[in-house]
XYZ file of C-alpha atoms in Angstrom:
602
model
C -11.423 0.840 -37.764
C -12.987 -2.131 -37.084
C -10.190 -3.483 -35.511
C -10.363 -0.591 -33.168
C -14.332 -1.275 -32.713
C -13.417 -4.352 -31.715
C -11.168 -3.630 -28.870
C -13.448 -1.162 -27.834
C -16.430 -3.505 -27.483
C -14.465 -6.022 -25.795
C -13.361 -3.218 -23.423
C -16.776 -2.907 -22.562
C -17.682 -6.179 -22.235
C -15.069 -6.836 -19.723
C -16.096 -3.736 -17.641
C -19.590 -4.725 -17.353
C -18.445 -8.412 -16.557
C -16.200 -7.084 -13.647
C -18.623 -4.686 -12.886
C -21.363 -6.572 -12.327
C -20.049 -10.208 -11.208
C -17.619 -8.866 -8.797
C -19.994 -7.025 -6.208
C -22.392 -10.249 -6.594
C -19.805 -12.675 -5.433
C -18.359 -10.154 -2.700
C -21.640 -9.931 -1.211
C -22.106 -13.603 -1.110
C -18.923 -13.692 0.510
C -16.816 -15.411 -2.201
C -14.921 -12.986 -3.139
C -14.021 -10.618 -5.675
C -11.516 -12.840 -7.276
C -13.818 -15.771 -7.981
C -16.509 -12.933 -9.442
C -14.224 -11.669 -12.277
C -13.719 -15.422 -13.036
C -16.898 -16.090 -13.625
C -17.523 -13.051 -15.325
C -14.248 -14.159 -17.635
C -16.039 -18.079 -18.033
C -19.875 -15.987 -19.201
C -18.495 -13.396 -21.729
C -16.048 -15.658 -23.205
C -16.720 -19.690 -23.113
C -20.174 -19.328 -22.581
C -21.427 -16.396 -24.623
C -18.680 -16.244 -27.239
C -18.349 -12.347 -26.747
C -14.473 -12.506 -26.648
C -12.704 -15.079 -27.793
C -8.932 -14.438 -27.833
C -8.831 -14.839 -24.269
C -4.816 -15.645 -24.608
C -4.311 -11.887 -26.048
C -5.857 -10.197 -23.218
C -4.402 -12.455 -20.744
C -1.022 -11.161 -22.032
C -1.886 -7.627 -21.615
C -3.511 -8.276 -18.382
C -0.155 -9.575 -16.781
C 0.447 -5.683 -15.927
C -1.640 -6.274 -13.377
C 0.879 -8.725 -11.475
C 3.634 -6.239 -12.277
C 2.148 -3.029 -10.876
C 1.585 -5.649 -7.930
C 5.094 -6.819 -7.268
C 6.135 -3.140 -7.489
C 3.680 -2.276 -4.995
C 4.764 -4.736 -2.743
C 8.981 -3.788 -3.326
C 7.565 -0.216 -2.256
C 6.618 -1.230 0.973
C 9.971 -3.311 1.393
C 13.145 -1.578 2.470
C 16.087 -3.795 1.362
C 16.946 -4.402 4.945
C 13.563 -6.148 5.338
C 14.138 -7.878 2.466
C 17.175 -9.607 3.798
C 15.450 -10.527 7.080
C 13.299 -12.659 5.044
C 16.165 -14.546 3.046
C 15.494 -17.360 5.383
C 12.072 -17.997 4.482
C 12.655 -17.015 0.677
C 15.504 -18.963 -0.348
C 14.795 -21.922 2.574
C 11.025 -22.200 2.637
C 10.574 -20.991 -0.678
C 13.279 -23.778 -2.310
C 12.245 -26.181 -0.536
C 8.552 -25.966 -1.648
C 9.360 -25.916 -4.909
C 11.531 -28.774 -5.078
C 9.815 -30.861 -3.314
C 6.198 -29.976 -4.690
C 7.796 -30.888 -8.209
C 9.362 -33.854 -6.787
C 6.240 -35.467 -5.755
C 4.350 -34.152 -8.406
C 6.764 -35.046 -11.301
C 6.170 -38.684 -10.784
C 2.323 -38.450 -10.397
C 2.546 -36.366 -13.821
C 4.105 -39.418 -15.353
C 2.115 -42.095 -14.387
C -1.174 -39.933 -15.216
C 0.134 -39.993 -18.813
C 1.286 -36.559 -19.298
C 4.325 -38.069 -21.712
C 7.715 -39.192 -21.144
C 9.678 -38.192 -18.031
C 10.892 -34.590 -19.767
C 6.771 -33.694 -19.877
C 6.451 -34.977 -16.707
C 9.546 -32.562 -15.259
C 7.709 -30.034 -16.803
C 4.479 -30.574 -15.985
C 5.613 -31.697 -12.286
C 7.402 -28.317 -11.718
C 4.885 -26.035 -13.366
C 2.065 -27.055 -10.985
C 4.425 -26.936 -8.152
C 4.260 -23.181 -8.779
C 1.311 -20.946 -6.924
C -0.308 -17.535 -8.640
C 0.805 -14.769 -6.641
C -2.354 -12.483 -8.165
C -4.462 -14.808 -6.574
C -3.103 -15.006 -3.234
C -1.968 -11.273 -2.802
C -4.777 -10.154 -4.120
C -6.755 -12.480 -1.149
C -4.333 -10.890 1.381
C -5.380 -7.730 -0.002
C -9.027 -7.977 0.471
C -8.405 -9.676 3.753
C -5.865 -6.923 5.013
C -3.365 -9.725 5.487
C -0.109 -8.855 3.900
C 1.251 -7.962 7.056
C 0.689 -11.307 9.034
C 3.123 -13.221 9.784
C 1.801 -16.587 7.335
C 0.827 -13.259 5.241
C 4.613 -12.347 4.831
C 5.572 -15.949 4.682
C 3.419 -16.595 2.080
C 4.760 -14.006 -0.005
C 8.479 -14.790 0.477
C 7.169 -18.086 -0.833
C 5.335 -16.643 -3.587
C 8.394 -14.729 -4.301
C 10.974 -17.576 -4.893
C 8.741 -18.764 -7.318
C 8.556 -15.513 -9.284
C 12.651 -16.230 -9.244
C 12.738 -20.032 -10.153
C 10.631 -18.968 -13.151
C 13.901 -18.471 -14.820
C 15.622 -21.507 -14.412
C 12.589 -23.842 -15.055
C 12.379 -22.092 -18.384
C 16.145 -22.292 -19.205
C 15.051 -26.210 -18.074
C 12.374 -26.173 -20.489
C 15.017 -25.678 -23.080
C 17.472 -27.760 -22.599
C 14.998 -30.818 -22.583
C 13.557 -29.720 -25.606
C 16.786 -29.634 -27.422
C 17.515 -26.094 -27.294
C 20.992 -26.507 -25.355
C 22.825 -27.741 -27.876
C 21.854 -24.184 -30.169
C 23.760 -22.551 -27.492
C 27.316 -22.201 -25.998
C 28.214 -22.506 -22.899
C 29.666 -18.699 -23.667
C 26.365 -17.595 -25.012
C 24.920 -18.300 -21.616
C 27.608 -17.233 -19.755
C 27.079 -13.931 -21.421
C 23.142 -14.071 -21.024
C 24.184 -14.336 -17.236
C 26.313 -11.586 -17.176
C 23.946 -9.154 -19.241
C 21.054 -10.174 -16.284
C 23.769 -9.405 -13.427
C 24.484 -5.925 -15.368
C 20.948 -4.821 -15.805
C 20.159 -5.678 -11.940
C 23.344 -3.432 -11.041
C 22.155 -0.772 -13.191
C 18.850 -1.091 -11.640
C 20.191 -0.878 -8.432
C 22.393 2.161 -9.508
C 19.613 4.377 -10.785
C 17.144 3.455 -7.930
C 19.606 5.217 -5.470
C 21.355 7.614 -7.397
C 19.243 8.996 -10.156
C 15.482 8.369 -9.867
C 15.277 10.701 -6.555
C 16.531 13.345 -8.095
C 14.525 12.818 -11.271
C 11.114 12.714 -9.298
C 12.367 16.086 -7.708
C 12.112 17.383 -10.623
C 9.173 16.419 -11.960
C 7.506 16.816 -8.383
C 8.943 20.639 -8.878
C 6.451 21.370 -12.046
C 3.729 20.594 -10.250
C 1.989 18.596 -13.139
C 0.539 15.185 -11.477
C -0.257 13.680 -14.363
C 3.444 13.881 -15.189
C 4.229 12.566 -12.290
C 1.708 9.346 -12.616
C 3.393 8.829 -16.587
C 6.628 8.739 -15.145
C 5.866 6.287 -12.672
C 3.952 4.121 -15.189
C 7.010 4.523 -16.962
C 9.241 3.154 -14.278
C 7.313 0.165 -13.509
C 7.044 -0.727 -17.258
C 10.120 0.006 -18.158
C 11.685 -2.043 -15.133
C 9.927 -4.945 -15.949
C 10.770 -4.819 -20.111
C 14.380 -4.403 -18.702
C 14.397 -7.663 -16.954
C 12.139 -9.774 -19.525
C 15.087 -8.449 -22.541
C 17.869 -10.486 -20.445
C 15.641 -13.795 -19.366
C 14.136 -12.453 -16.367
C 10.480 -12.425 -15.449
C 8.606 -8.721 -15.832
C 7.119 -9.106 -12.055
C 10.702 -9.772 -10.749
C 12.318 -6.571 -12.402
C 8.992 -4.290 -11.166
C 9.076 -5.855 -7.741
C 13.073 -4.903 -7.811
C 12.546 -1.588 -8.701
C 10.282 -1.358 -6.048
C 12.719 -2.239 -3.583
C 15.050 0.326 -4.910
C 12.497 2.680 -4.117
C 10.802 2.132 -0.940
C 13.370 4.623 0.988
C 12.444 7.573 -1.439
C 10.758 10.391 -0.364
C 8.647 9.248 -2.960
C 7.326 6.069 -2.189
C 3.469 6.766 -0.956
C 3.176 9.004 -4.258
C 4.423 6.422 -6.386
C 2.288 4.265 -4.470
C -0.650 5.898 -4.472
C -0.436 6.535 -8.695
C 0.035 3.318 -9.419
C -2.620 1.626 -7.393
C -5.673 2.609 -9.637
C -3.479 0.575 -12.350
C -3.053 -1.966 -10.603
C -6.443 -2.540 -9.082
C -7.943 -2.453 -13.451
C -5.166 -4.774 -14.422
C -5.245 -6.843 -12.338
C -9.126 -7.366 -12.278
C -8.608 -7.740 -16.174
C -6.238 -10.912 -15.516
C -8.797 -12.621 -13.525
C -11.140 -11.798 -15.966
C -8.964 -13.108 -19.002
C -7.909 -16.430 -16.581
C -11.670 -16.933 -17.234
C -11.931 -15.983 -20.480
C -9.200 -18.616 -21.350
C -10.821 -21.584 -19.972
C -11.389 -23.922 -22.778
C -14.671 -25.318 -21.428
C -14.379 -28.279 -24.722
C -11.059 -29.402 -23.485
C -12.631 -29.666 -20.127
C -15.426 -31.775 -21.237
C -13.357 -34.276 -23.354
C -11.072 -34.699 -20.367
C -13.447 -34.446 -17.567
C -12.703 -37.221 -15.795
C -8.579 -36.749 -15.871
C -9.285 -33.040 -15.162
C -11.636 -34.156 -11.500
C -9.258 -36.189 -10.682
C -6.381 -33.924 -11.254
C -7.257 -30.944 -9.657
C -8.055 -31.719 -6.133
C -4.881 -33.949 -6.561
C -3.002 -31.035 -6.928
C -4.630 -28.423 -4.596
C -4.219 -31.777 -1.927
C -0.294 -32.682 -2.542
C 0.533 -28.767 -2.499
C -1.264 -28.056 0.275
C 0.535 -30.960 2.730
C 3.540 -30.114 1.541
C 3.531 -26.295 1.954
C 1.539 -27.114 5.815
C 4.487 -29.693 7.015
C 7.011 -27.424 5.421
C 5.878 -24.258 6.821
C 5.174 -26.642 10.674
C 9.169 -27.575 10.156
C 10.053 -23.564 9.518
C 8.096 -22.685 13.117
C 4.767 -21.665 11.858
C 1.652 -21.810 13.937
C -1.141 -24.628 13.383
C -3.335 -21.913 12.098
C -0.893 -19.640 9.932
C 0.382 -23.118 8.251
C -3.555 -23.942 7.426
C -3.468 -20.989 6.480
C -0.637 -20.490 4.070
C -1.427 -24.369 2.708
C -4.840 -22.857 1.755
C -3.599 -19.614 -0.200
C -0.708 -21.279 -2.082
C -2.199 -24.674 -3.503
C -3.337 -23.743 -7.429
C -1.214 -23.790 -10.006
C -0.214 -20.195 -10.942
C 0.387 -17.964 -13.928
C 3.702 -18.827 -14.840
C 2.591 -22.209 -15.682
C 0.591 -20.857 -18.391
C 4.312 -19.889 -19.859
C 6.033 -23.442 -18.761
C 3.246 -25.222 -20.502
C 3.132 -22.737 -23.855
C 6.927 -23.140 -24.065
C 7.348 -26.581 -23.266
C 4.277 -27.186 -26.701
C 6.230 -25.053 -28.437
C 9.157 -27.191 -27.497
C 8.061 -30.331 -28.561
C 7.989 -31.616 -25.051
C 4.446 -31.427 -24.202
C 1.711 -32.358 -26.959
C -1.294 -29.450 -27.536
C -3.517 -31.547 -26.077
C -1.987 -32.313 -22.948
C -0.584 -28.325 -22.710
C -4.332 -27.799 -22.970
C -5.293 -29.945 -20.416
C -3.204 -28.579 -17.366
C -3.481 -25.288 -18.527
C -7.412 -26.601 -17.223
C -6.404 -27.954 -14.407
C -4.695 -24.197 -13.467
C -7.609 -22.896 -14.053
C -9.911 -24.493 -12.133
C -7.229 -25.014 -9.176
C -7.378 -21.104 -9.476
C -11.265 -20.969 -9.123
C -11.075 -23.423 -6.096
C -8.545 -21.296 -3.952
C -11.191 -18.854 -2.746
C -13.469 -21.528 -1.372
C -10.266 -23.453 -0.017
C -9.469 -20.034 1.823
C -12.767 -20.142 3.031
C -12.664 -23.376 4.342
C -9.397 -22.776 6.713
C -11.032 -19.554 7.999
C -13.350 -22.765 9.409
C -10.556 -24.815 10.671
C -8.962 -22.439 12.419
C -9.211 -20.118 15.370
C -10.904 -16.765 14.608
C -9.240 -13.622 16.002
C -10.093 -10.009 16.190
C -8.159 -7.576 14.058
C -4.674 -8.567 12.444
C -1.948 -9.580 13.710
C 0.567 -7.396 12.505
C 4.788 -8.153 12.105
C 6.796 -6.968 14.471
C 9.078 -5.153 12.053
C 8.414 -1.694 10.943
C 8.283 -0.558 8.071
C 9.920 2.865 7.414
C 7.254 4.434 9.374
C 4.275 3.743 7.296
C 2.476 2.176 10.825
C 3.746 5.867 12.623
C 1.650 7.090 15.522
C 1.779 10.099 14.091
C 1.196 10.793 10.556
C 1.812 14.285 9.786
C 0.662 16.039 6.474
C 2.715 19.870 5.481
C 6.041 20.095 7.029
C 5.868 24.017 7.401
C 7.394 25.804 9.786
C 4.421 25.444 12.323
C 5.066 21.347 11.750
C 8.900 21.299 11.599
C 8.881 22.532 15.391
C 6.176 20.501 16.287
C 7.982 17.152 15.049
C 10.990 18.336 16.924
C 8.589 17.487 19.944
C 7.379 14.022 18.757
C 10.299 12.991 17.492
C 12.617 13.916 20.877
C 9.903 11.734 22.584
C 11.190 8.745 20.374
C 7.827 8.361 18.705
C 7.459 7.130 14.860
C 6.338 10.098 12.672
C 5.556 9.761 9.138
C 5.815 13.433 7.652
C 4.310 13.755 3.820
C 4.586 17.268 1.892
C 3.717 18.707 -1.779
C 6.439 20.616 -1.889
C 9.231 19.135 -3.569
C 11.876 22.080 -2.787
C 10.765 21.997 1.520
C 11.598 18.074 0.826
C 15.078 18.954 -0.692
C 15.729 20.918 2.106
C 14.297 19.109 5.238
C 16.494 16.382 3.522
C 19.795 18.614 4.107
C 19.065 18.617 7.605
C 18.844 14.952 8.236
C 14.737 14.689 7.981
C 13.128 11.683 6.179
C 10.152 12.941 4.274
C 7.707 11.363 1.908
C 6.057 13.210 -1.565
C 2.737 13.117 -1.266
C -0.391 15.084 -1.696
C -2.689 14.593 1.568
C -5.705 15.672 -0.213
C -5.804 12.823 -1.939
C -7.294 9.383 -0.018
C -4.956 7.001 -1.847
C -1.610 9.182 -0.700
C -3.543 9.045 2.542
C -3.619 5.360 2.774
C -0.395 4.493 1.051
C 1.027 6.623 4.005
C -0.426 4.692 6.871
C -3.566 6.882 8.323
C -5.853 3.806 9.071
C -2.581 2.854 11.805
C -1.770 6.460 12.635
C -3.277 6.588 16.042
C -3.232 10.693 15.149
C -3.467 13.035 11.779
C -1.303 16.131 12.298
C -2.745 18.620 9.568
C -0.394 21.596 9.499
C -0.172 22.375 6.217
C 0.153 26.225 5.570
C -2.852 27.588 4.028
C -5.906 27.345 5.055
C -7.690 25.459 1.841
C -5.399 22.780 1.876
C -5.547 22.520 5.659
C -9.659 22.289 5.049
C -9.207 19.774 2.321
C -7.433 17.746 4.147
C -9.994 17.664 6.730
C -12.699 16.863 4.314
C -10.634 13.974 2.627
C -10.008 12.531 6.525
C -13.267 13.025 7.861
C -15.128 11.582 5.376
C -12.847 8.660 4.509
C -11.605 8.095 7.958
C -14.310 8.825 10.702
C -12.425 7.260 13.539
C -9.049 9.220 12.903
C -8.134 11.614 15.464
C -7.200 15.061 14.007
C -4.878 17.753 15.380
C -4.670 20.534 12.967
C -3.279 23.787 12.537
C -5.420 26.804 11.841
C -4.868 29.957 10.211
C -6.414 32.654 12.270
C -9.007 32.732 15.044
C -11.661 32.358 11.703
C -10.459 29.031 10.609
C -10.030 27.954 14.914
C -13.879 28.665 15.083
C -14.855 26.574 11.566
C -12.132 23.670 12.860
C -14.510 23.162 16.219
C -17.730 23.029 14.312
C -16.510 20.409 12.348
C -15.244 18.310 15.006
C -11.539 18.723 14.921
C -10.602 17.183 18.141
C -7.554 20.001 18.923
C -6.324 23.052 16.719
C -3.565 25.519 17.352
C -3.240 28.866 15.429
C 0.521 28.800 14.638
C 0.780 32.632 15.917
C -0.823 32.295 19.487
C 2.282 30.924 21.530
C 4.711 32.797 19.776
C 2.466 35.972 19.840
C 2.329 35.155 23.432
C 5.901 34.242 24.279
C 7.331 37.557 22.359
C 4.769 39.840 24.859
C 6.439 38.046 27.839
C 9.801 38.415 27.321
C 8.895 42.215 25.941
C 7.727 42.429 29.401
C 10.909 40.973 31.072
C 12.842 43.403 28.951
C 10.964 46.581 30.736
C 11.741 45.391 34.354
C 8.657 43.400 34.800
C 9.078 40.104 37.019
C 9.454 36.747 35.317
C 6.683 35.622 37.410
C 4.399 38.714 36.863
C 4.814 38.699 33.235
C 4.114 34.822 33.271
C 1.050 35.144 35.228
C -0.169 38.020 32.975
C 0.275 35.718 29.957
C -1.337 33.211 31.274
C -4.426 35.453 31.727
C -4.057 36.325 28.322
C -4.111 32.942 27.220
C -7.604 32.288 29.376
C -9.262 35.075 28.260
C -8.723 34.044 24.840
C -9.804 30.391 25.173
C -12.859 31.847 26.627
C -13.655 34.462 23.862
C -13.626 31.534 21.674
C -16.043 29.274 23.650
C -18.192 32.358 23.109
C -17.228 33.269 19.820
C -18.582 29.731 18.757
C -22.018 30.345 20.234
C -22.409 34.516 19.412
C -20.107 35.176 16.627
C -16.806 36.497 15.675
C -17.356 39.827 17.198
C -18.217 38.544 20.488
C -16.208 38.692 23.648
C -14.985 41.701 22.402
C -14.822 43.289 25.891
C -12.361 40.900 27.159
C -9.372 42.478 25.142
C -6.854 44.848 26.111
C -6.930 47.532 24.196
C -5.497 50.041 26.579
C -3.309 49.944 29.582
C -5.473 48.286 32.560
C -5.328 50.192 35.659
C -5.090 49.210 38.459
C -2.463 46.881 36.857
C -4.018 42.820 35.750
C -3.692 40.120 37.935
C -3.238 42.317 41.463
C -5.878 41.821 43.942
C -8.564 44.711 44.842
C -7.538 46.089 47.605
C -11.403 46.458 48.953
C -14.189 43.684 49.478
C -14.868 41.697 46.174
C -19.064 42.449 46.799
C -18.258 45.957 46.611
C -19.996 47.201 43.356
C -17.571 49.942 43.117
C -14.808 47.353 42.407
C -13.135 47.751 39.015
C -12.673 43.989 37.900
C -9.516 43.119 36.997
C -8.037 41.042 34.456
C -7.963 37.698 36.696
C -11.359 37.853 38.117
C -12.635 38.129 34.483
C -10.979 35.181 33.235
C-alpha cells in the first residue's frame, strides 16, 4: 500500500510540475521542452519530492518509442529508401567523425584510459532524438528539408546504438565470454525477428485491425495498438536491438494500412504524456552534487561538446548540399548528448571501463547539453533568414498533404471521388466502417480507418493541408459532428458537405458550410429527364424543364432560409402545368390575364 501511495504521489507531483512549468516557459518563448526540465530539476534535486529519478526515466523511455512509431507511420518504405543517402552517408559519417574528434579530447580531459575515452568519445557523439523531434514538433518542422535530414541523422544513431554497445563489451572484457557462434547466432535471431516483423506488418496486422475495427469497440482498438508498439519494441530489445528502432520499424510496416491515421491518432495522447514524463525524469536525474564538485570540468565540457558537434554536423551537412540556413539549423538541433548515452555510460560503469564518478559526470554534461539545445535553437532562428510558413519536401506522402480530404466513403462520396480522382488530384478518403474499407479495397481504392469526429484522426489525416473537407458521410449526426469537430478546430478549412434532406441543406447554410449537395437532387433530377425522353419529349425540352426545376428549387431555399421550411411552397409542381413550362405566352407579358409560366417564375 504504501508502495502504491508512493507512486501515486509522485504521479502527481510530476503532473503538476509539467503542468505548471511547461505553459510558463512556452509563453516566455523557451519552450515546452526546457519547462518540464526545470520542473524535473525543482521536484527532484531541489525539493527532494522524487528521488529515484533513474526509475522513472526508464519508464519514461515509452515516450521515444511511441515517437519513432509515429514517425515510421508517416514513412512509406519507399520514402525510406530515398533517404538511405543521408541515413547511412550523413548519418555515418557524423558519428564517426564526432567520436573521432571527441575520443581524443575525452582522453586528455581525464576521462580514463583510451577504452573510457572510446566510450565516452562515441557516447557524446550521439544526439537525443526526444529533444530534437519533439522541437520539430512544436515548430511544425518535420517536414523541412534540414527537418528530414535531421531525422535520418537522428535515425542512424538510434541504429549504431547497437554496435557501440556490443563495443562497450568487448573492451570491457566481455568478448572473450562469448563465441564467435554465440554472436553469429545473436545476429541471426535479430535478422529473424526483423523478417517476422516485416511478415506480419504486411500480411497479418491488416487483417487483424479489420477485425477489431469490425466490433466497433475503440478502446479495443487503442489496446491493440498500444500493444503493437510495445510489443514491437520488447521484440527488438530481446535480440540486442534498441526498443525505438523495433517501434519505429513497425511503423514503417504500417504506414500503407488503411489504418495508419487511427493508429496514429490513438497513440498520440501516449506519446505526448510519455514523452513529457522523460523530460521531466532527464531533470529529475540531474545530480546537482556531482555538478558542484565538478563544476569547473562540467563548464568547460559542455559548451565543448555542443561546439565540436555542432561544426561537425554544419560542414558535414554544407558537404551533403544543405543550405547555409538548414545546416545552422540542423548543427543547432543535433549538438547535446542524447539518451542513449545514459545506457553507454551505465554499461560501460558496469563494465569496469568507466569509474562511477566519471559515468556521473558526463551523464551531467548530457544533461545540461540537453537543457542548452532550446536556447541554441533559439539562437540560429537569429542567424538565419526568417521565412513565412514551412517549407515543405517535395515528396508526398501517401496522401496525407491531399487537396482533398474526404471523410465517409458512401455511395454519395464513392461517385464523387470518381470525379476528383479522374482529374488527377490527391484525395485522402477516411471511413468508420471497416467492412465499406474491405470492399472499396477489392476495387482498387486506398482508404484509411479513421473516425472524422474525432480532431486527432482529423489531423493525423492531413486537414490543416487539405485545401478542402469533403463531409459525405451518410447520416446526418455524423455528417453534423463532423462539422462541429472542423469548424471549431479548423476555422479556415473549407467545407463541402453532403446533406440529408432539404432540412439538414437549410441548417448546413446557417452554419456556414461553404457548399452542400443533398445526395438525391441530381439523381432525382436526372431520372425525371430521361422519364421524360422515354414519353416522346425532346432532349432539349426535357433538359430545359429540368433546369427550371433545378432554379426553382435553389430559390425556394434562399427563401426557405429567411421564412421557413414551408415557404416557397407555391413554386412546386404539384399538378400538370398548363399551358405546358418553359413555352412563351403567346400574348403581351403586361397583360394581367397572363398565366405565368414555369420560366418566368424562376
Amino acid at each position: 500500500m504504501a508502495t502504491s501511495q508512493s507512486l501515486f504521489t509522485e504521479t502527481v507531483w510530476m503532473l503538476g510540475a509539467a503542468t505548471i512549468a511547461a505553459p510558463i516557459f512556452k509563453r516566455l518563448g523557451l519552450g515546452t521542452v526546457l519547462g518540464y526540465l526545470a520542473g524535473g530539476v525543482i521536484i527532484g534535486p531541489v525539493l527532494q519530492r522524487i528521488t529515484n529519478g533513474e526509475e522513472v526515466l526508464h519508464v519514461a523511455e515509452l515516450g521515444i518509442v511511441f515517437l519513432l512509431f509515429i514517425i515510421g507511420l508517416e514513412l512509406k518504405p519507399a520514402r525510406l529508401w530515398t533517404m538511405r543517402k543521408d541515413i547511412f552517408g550523413l548519418g555515418l559519417a557524423q558519428v564517426v567523425v564526432t567520436g573521432a574528434i571527441l575520443v581524443p579530447l575525452a582522453f586528455f580531459g581525464g576521462v580514463g584510459n583510451w577504452s573510457a575515452a572510446v566510450i565516452a568519445g562515441f557516447g557524446l557523439a550521439l544526439s537525443s532524438t526526444a529533444f530534437a523531434m519533439q522541437i520539430l514538433d512544436d515548430s511544425g518542422d518535420v517536414n523541412t528539408r534540414y527537418g528530414q535530414r535531421s531525422f535520418s541523422m537522428l535515425l542512424f544513431q538510434d541504429i549504431a546504438i547497437v554496435p557501440l554497445l556490443a563495443l562497450a563489451s568487448i573492451l570491457g572484457g566481455g568478448v572473450e565470454e562469448a563465441s564467435t557462434t554465440d554472436m553469429l547466432t545473436s545476429a541471426a535471431l535479430a535478422l529473424l525477428v526483423i523478417a517476422l516483423m516485416i511478415a506480419a506488418g504486411r500480411y497479418i496486422l491488416t487483417p487483424v485491425f479489420q477485425i477489431i475495427a469490425a466490433t466497433g469497440a475503440r478502446e479495443v482498438m487503442i489496446v491493440a495498438a498500444l500493444f503493437l508498439v510495445i510489443g514491437s519494441a520488447m521484440a527488438m530489445q530481446m535480440v540486442g536491438l534498441s526498443m525505438a528502432m523495433g517501434a519505429f520499424l513497425a511503423g514503417v510496416m504500417l504506414a500503407e494500412s488503411s489504418y495508419r491515421h487511427e493508429l496514429e491518432a490513438d497513440i498520440e495522447p501516449f506519446r505526448g504524456v510519455f514523452l513529457s514524463i522523460f523530460f521531466i525524469a532527464v531533470g529529475l536525474s540531474l545530480e546537482l552534487d556531482v555538478v558542484y564538485e565538478n563544476l569547473v570540468l562540467i563548464i568547460i565540457a559542455v559548451p565543448v561538446l555542443i561546439a565540436v558537434k555542432a561544426a561537425v554536423i554544419y560542414g558535414l551537412c554544407r558537404i551533403a548540399g544543405s543550405a547555409h540556413d538548414d545546416a545552422v539549423r540542423i548543427a543547432a538541433l543535433l549538438p547535446q548528448g542524447g539518451e542513449f548515452g545514459f545506457v553507454m555510460f551505465s554499461t560501460a560503469a558496469a563494465a569496469g571501463i568507466l569509474s562511477n564518478a566519471t559515468a556521473s559526470v558526463l551523464i551531467a554534461v548530457v544533461t545540461l547539453s540537453m537543457v542548452a539545445t532550446p536556447l541554441c535553437v533559439r539562437m540560429a532562428e537569429r542567424l538565419t533568414t526568417r521565412y513565412e510558413g514551412h517549407e515543405e519536401m517535395e515528396e508526398d506522402f501517401d496522401g496525407a498533404d491531399a487537396d482533398v480530404l474526404m471523410v465517409g466513403f458512401s455511395r454519395f462520396g464513392q461517385i464523387a471521388a470518381q470525379i476528383l480522382l479522374a482529374s488527377g488530384r490527391d484525395v485522402t478518403i477516411i471511413d468508420y466502417s471497416a467492412e465499406r474499407i474491405r470492399q472499396a479495397s477489392a476495387f482498387g481504392f486506398h482508404i484509411y480507418f479513421g473516425d472524422g469526429t474525432r480532431k486527432e484522426v482529423l489531423v493525423a489525416a492531413g486537414i490543416e493541408k487539405a485545401k478542402i473537407v469533403a463531409v459525405c458521410t451518410q447520416k446526418r449526426e455524423i455528417t453534423d459532428r463532423v462539422i462541429d469537430v472542423v469548424q471549431e478546430n479548423f476555422p479556415r478549412a473549407h467545407i463541402y458537405a453532403r446533406s440529408y434532406d432539404r432540412g439538414h441543406t437549410l441548417a448546413l447554410r446557417q452554419r456556414g458550410v461553404e457548399f452542400e449537395m443533398r445526395e438525391t437532387l441530381e439523381s432525382g433530377l436526372v431520372f425525371g429527364k430521361e422519364t421524360l425522353i422515354a414519353l416522346g419529349t425532346s432532349e432539349d425540352e426535357a433538359t430545359a424543364i429540368t433546369d427550371d426545376i433545378r432554379k426553382r428549387d435553389a430559390k425556394r431555399l434562399e427563401i426557405q432560409a429567411v421564412e421557413g421550411i414551408m415557404a416557397g411552397s407555391d413554386m412546386l409542381h404539384t399538378h400538370p402545368v398548363s399551358p405546358e413550362p418553359l413555352m412563351r405566352p403567346k400574348r403581351n407579358r403586361l397583360d394581367p390575364t397572363v398565366k405565368v409560366t414555369g420560366k418566368d417564375m424562376a
